[in-house]
mmCIF file of C-alpha atoms and ligand atoms in Angstrom:
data_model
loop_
_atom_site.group_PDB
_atom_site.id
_atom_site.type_symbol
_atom_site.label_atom_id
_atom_site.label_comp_id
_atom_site.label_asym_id
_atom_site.label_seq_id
_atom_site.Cartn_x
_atom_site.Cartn_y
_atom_site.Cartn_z
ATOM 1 C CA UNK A 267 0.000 0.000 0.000
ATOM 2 C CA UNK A 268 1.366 3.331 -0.863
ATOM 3 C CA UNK A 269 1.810 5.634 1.683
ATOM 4 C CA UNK A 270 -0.493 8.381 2.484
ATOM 5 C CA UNK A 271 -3.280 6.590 -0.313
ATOM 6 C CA UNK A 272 -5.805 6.398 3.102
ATOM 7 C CA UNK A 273 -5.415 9.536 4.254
ATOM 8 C CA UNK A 274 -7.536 11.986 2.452
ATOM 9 C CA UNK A 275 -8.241 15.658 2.880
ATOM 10 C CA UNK A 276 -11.005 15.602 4.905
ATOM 11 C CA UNK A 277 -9.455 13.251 7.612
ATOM 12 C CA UNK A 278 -6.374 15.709 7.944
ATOM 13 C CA UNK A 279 -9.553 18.278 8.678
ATOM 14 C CA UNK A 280 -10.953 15.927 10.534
ATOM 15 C CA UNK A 281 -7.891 15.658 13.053
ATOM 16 C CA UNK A 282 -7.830 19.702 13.120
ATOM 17 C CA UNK A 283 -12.049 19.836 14.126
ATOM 18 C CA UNK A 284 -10.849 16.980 16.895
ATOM 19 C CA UNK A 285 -8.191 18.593 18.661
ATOM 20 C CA UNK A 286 -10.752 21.395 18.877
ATOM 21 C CA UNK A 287 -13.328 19.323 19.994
ATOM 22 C CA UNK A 288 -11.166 17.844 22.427
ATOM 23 C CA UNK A 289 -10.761 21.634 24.372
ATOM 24 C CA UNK A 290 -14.113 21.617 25.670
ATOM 25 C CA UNK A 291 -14.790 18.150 26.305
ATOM 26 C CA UNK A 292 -13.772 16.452 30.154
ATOM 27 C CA UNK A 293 -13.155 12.822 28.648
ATOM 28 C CA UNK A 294 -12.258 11.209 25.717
ATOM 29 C CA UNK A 295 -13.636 8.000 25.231
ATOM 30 C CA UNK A 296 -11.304 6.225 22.603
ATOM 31 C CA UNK A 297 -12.903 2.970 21.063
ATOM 32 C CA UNK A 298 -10.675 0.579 20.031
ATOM 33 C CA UNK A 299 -11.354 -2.573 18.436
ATOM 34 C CA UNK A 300 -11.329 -5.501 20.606
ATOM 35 C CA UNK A 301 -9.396 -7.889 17.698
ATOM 36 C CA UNK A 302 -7.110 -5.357 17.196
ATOM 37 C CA UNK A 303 -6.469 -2.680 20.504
ATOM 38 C CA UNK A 304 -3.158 -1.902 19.455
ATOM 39 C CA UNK A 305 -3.277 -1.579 15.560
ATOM 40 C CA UNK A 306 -6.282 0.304 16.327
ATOM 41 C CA UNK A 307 -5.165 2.455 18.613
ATOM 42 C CA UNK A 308 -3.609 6.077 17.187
ATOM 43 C CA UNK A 309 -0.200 6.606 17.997
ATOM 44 C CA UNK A 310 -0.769 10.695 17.962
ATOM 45 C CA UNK A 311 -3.577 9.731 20.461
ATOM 46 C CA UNK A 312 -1.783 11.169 23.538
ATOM 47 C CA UNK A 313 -0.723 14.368 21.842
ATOM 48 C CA UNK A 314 -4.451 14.926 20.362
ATOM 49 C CA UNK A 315 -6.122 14.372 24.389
ATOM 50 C CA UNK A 316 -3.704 16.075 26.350
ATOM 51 C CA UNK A 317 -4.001 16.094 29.932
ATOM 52 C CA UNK A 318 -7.816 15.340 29.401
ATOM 53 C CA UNK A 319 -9.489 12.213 31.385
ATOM 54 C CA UNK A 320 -9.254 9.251 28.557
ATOM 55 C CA UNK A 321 -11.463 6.232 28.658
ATOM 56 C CA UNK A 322 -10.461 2.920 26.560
ATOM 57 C CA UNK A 323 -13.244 1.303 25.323
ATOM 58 C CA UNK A 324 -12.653 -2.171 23.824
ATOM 59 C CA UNK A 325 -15.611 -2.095 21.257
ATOM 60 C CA UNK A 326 -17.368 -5.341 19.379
ATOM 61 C CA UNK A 327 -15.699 -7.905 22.263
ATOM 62 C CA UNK A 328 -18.327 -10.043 20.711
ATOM 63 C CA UNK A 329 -16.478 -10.410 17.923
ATOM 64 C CA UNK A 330 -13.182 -11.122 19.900
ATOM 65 C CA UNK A 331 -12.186 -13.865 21.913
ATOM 66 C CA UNK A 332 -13.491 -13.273 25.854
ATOM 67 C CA UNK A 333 -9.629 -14.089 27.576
ATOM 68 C CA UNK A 334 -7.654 -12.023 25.017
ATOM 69 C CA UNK A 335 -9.658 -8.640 25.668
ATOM 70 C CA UNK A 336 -9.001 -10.308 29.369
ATOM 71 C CA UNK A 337 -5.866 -10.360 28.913
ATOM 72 C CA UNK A 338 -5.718 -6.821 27.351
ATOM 73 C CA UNK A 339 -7.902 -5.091 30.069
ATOM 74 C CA UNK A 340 -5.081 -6.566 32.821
ATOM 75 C CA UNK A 341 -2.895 -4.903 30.577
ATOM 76 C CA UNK A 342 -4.647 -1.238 30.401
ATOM 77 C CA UNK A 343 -4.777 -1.846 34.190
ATOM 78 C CA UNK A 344 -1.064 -2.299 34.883
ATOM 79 C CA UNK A 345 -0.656 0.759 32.633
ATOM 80 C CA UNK A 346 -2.709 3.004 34.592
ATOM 81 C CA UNK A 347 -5.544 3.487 32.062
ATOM 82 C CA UNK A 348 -9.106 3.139 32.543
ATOM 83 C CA UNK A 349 -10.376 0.762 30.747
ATOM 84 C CA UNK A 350 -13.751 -1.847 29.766
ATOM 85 C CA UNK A 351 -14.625 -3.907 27.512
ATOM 86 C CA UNK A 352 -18.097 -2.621 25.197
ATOM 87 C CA UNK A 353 -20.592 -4.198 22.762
ATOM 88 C CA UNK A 354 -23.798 -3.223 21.399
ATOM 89 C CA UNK A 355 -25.025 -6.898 21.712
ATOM 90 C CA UNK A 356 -24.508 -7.523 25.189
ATOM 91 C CA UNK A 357 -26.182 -5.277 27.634
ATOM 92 C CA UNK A 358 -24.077 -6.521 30.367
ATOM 93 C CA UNK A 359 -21.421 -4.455 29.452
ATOM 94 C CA UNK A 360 -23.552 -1.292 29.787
ATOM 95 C CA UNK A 361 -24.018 -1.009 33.268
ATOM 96 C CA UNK A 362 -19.955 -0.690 33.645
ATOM 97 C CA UNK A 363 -20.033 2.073 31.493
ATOM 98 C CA UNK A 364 -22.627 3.864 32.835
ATOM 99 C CA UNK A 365 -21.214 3.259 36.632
ATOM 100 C CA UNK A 366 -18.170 4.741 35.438
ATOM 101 C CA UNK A 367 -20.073 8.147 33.994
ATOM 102 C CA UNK A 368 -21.881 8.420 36.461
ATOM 103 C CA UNK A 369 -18.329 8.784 38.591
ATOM 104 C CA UNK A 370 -17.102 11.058 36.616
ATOM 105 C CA UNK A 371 -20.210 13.140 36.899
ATOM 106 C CA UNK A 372 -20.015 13.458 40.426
ATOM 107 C CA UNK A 373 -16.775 14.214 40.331
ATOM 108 C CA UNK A 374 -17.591 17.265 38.230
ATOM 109 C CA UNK A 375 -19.985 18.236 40.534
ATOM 110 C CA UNK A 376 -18.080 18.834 43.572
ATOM 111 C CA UNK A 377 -15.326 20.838 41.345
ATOM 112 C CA UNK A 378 -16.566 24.734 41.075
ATOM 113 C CA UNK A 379 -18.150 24.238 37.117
ATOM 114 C CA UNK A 380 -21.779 23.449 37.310
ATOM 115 C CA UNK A 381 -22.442 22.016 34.075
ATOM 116 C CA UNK A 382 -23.008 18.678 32.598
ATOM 117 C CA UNK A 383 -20.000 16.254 31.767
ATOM 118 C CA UNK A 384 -19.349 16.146 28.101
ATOM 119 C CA UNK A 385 -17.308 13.171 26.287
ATOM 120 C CA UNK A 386 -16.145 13.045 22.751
ATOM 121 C CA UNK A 387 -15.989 9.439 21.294
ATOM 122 C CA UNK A 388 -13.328 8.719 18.908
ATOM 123 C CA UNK A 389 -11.378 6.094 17.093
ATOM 124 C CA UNK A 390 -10.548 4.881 13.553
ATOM 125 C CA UNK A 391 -13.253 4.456 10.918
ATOM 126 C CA UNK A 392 -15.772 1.954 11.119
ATOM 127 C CA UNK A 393 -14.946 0.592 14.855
ATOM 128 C CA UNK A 394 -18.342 1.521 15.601
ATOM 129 C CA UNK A 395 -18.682 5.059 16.887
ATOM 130 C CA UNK A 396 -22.158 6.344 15.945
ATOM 131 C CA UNK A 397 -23.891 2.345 16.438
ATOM 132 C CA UNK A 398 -22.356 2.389 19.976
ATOM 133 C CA UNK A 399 -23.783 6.277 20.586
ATOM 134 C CA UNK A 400 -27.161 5.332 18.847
ATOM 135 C CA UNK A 401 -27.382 2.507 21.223
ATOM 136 C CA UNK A 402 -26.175 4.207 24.526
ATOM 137 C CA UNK A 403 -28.475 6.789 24.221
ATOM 138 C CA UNK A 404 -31.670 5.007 23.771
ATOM 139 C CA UNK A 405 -30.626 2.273 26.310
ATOM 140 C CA UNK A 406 -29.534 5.160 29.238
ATOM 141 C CA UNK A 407 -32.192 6.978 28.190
ATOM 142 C CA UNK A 408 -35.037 4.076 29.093
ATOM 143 C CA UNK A 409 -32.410 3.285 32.353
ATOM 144 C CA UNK A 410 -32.792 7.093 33.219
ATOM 145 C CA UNK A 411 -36.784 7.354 32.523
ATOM 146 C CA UNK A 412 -35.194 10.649 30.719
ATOM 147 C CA UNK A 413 -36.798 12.177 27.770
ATOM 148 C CA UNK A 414 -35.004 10.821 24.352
ATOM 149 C CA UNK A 415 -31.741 12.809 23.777
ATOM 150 C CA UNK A 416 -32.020 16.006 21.984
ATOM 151 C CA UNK A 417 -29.320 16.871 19.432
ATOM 152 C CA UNK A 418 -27.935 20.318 20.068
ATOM 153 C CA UNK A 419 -25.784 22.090 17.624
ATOM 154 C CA UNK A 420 -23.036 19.873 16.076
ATOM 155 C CA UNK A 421 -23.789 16.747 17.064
ATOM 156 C CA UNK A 422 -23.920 17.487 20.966
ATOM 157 C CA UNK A 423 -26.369 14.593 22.440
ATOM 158 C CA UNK A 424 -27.505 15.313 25.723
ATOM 159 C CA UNK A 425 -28.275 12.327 27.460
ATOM 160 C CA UNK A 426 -29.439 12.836 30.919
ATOM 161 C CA UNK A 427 -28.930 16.627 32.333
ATOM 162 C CA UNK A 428 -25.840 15.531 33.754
ATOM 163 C CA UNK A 429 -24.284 13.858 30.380
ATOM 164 C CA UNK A 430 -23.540 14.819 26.947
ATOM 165 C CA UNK A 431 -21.333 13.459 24.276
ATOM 166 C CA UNK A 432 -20.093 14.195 21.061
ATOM 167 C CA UNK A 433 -20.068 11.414 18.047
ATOM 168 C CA UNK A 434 -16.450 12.494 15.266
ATOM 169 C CA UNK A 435 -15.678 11.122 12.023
ATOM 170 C CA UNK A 436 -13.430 8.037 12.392
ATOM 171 C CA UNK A 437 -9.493 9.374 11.962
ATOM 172 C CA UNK A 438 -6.424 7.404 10.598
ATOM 173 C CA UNK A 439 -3.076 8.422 10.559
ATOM 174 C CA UNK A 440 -0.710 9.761 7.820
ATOM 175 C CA UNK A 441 1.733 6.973 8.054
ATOM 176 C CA UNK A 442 0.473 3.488 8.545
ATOM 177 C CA UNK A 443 3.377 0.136 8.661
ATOM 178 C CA UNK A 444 2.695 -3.216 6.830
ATOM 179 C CA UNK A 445 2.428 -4.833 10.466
ATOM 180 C CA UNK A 446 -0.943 -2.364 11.180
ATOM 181 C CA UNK A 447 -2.036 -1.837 8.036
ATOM 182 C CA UNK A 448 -3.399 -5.635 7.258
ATOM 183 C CA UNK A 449 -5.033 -5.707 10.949
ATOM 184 C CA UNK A 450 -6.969 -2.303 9.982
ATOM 185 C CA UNK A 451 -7.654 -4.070 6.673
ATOM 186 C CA UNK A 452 -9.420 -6.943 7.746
ATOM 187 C CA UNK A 453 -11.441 -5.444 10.343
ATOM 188 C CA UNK A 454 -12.680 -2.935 7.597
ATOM 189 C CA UNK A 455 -10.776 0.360 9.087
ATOM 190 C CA UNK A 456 -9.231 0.615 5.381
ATOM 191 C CA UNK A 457 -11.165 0.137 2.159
ATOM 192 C CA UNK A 458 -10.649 -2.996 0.216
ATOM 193 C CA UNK A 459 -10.192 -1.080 -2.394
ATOM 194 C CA UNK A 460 -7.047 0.347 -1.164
ATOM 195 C CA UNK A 461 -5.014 -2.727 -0.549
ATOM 196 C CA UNK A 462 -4.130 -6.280 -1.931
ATOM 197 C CA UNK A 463 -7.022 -8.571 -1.092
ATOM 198 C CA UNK A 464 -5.853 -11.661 -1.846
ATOM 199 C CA UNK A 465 -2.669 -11.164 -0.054
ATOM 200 C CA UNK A 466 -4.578 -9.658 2.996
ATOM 201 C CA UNK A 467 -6.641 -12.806 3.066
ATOM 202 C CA UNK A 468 -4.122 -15.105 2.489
ATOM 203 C CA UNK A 469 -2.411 -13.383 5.872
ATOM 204 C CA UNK A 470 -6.076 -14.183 7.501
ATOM 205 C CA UNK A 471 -6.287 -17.540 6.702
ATOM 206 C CA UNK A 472 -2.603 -18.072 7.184
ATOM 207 C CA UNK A 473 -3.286 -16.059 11.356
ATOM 208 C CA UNK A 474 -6.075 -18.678 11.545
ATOM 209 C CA UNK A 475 -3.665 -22.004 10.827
ATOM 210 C CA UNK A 476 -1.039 -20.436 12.772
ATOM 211 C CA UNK A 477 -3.421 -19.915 15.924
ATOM 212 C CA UNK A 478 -5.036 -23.677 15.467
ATOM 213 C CA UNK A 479 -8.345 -21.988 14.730
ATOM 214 C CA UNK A 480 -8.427 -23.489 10.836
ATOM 215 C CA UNK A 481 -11.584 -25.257 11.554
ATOM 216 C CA UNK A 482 -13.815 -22.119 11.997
ATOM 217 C CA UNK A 483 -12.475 -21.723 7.949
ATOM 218 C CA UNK A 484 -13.270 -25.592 7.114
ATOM 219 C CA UNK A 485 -16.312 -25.679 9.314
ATOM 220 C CA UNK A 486 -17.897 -22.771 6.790
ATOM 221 C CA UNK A 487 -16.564 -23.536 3.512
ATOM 222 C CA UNK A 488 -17.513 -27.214 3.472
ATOM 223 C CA UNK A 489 -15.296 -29.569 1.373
ATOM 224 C CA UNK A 490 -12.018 -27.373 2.383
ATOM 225 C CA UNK A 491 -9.083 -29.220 3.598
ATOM 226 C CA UNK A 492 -6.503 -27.520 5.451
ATOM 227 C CA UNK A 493 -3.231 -26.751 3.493
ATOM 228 C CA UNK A 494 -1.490 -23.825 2.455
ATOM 229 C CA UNK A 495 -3.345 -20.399 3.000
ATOM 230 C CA UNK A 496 -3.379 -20.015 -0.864
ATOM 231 C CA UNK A 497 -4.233 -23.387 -1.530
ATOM 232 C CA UNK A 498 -7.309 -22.986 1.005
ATOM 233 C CA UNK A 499 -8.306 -19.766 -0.877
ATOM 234 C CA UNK A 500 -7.866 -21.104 -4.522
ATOM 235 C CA UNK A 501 -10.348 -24.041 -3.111
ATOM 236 C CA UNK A 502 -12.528 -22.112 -1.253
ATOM 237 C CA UNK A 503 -13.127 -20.011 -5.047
ATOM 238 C CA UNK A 504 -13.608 -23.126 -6.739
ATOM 239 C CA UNK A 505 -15.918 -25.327 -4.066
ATOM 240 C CA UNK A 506 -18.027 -21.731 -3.427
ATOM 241 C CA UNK A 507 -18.895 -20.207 -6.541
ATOM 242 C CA UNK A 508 -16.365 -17.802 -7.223
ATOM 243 C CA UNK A 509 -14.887 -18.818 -10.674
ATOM 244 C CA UNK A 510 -14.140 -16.506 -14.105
ATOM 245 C CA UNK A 511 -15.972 -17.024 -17.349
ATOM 246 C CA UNK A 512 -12.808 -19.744 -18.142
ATOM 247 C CA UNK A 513 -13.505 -21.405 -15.148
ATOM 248 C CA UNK A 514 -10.192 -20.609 -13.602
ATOM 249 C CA UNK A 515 -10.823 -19.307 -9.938
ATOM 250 C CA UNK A 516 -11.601 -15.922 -9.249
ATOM 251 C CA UNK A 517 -8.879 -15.349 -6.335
ATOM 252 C CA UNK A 518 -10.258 -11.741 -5.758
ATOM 253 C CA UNK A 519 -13.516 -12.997 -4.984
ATOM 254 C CA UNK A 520 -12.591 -15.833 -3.428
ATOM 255 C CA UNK A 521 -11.119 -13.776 -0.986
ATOM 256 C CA UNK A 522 -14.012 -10.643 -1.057
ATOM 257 C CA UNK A 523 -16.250 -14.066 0.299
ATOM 258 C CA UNK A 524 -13.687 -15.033 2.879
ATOM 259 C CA UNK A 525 -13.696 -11.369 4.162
ATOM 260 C CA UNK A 526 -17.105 -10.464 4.292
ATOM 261 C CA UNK A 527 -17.497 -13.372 6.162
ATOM 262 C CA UNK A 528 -14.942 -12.405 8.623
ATOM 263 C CA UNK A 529 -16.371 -9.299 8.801
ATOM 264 C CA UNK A 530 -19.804 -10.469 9.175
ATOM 265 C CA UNK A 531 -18.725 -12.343 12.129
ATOM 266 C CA UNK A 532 -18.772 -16.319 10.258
ATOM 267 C CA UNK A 533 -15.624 -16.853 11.111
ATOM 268 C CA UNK A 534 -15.691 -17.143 14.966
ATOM 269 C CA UNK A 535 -14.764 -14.849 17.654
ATOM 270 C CA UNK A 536 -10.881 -14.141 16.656
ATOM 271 C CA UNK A 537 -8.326 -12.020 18.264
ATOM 272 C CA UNK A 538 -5.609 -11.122 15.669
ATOM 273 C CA UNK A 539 -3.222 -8.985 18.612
ATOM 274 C CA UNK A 540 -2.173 -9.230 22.217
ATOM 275 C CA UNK A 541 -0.360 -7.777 24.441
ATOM 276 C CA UNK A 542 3.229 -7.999 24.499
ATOM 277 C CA UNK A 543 3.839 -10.363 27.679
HETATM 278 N N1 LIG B 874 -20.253 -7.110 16.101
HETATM 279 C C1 LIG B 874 -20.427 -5.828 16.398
HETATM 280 N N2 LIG B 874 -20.580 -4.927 15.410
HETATM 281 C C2 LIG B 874 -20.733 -3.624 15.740
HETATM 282 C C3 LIG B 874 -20.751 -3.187 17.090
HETATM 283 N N3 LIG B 874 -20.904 -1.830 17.079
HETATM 284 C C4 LIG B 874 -20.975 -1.462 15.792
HETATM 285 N N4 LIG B 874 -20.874 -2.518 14.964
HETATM 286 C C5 LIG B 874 -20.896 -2.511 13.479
HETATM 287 O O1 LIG B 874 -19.756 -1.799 13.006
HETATM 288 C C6 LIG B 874 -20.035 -1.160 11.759
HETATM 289 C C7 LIG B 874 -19.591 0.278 11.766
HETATM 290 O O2 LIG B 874 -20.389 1.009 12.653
HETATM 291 P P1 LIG B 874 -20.440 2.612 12.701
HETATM 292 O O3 LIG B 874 -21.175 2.957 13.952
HETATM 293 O O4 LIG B 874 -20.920 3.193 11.441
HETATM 294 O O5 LIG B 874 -18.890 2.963 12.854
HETATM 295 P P2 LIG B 874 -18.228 4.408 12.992
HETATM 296 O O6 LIG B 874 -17.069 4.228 13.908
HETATM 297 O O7 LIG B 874 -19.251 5.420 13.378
HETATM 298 O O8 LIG B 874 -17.703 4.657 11.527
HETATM 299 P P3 LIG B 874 -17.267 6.081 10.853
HETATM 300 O O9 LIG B 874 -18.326 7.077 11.223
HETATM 301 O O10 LIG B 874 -17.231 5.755 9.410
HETATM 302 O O11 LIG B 874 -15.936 6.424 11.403
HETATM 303 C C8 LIG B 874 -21.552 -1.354 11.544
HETATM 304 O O12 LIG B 874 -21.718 -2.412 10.628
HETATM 305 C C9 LIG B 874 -22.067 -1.735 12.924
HETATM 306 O O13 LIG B 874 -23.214 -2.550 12.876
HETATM 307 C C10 LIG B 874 -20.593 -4.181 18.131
HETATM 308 O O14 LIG B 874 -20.576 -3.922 19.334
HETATM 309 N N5 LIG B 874 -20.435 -5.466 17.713
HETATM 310 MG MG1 LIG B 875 -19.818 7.249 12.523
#
């Protein structure tokens, strides 16, 4: 991938609106994606927040495996940094949240500003920013017995009297390394369009045999056999429907199947990074 292709215009103005944004908030919650917390987390993070309070959220856990985001929460821990584990389809992790706001709210309130607490919520694109919002607000609101939220201004949900947030565009990075671009990839972060798909899913599949986790691959595709990761991908084409006109295997399809089904969640809960032990 050539660097700088992902990283349009209007994220550079994106990062410019944020660090704005930022000024007047009193926490940043930072969603990362629970396969991937540290490709997905922005390495000009600390320079964007400043000294302001910073909550990790480890968004769509569902889709990643229950002891690595475990393990990774043991790591935030040890490193001093708040941090929980989030998903829009389990309500249990809601009430942690909320606990946690509800804190920080108090904690406002016996400073000297009498004013609600506002949080910004930011992370890369497509980790789930407005779903999570969308789905916070209408579940605290029915906890609360409040009135639905009100949009006010840009974007500014207020969610009880007490709470208001602020959804951003997701942000990338100017200059993104082999080892973080192909996690990005595959969770959907980057365009398809932008990279090398067969060798992106040929890295998946390849993650999967390495990990012992090949039979979430053979138990979908039926009639795979576990070999190479380009031998599994070449069959996969030609056992599921994705040939050319000369009946030669469409590899680019092959692998547009094997992604949307990783991204659709058909391919197990996987973790693709931990933390360094
Ligand atoms: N499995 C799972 N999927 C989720 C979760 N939250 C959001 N998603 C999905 O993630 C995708 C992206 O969601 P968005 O809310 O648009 O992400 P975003 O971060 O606002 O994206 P940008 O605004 O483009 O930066 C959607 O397909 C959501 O359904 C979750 O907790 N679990
Ligand atoms: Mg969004």
């Amino acid at each position: 991938m050539k660097e700088g292709q992902w990283y349009p215009g209007n994220m550079a103005r994106a990062v410019t609106r944020l660090r704005q944004d930022i000024k007047i908030v009193d926490l940043v919650v930072e969603l990362l994606d629970a396969r991937i917390p540290k490709s997905s987390h922005n390495p000009a993070f600390a320079g964007l927040v400043g000294g302001k309070k910073h909550l990790v959220l480890l968004h769509k856990a569902d889709r990643a495996e229950d002891a690595a985001t475990e393990s990774w929460l043991s790591h935030y821990k040890e490193a001093g940094t708040p941090a929980m584990a989030f998903s829009v389809h389990n309500k249990s992790y809601l009430t942690g949240l909320l606990n946690y706001l509800k804190k920080e709210e108090k904690n406002l309130r016996s400073g000297r500003l009498k004013r609600p607490l506002r949080m910004i919520i930011v992370g890369i694109p497509n980790v789930g920013k407005s779903t999570m919002i969308n789905y916070f607000v209408n579940k605290s609101v029915t906890k609360t017995g409040n009135q639905p939220g009100i949009t006010r201004g840009r974007q500014w949900i207020r969610i009880t009297p007490g709470l208001e947030l602020l959804d951003t565009p997701g942000i990338l990075w100017p200059k993104i390394d082999e080892e973080t671009s192909w996690p990005l990839a595959v969770v959907g972060a980057i365009p398809p369009s932008r990279i090398d798909i067969q060798q992106l899913v040929q890295r998946l599949i390849a993650f999967y045999i390495e990990r012992g986790k090949e039979k979430l691959i053979t138990e979908r595709y039926s009639g795979i056999a576990v070999g190479s990761a380009e031998k599994m991908l070449a069959d996969i084409g030609l056992l599921h429907g994705c040939l050319l006109p000369e009946g030669k295997v469409d590899l680019n399809r092959s692998s547009a199947l094997l992604l949307r089904d990783f991204q659709g969640g058909l391919l197990g809960q996987v973790t693709l990074e931990f933390p360094q032990a």
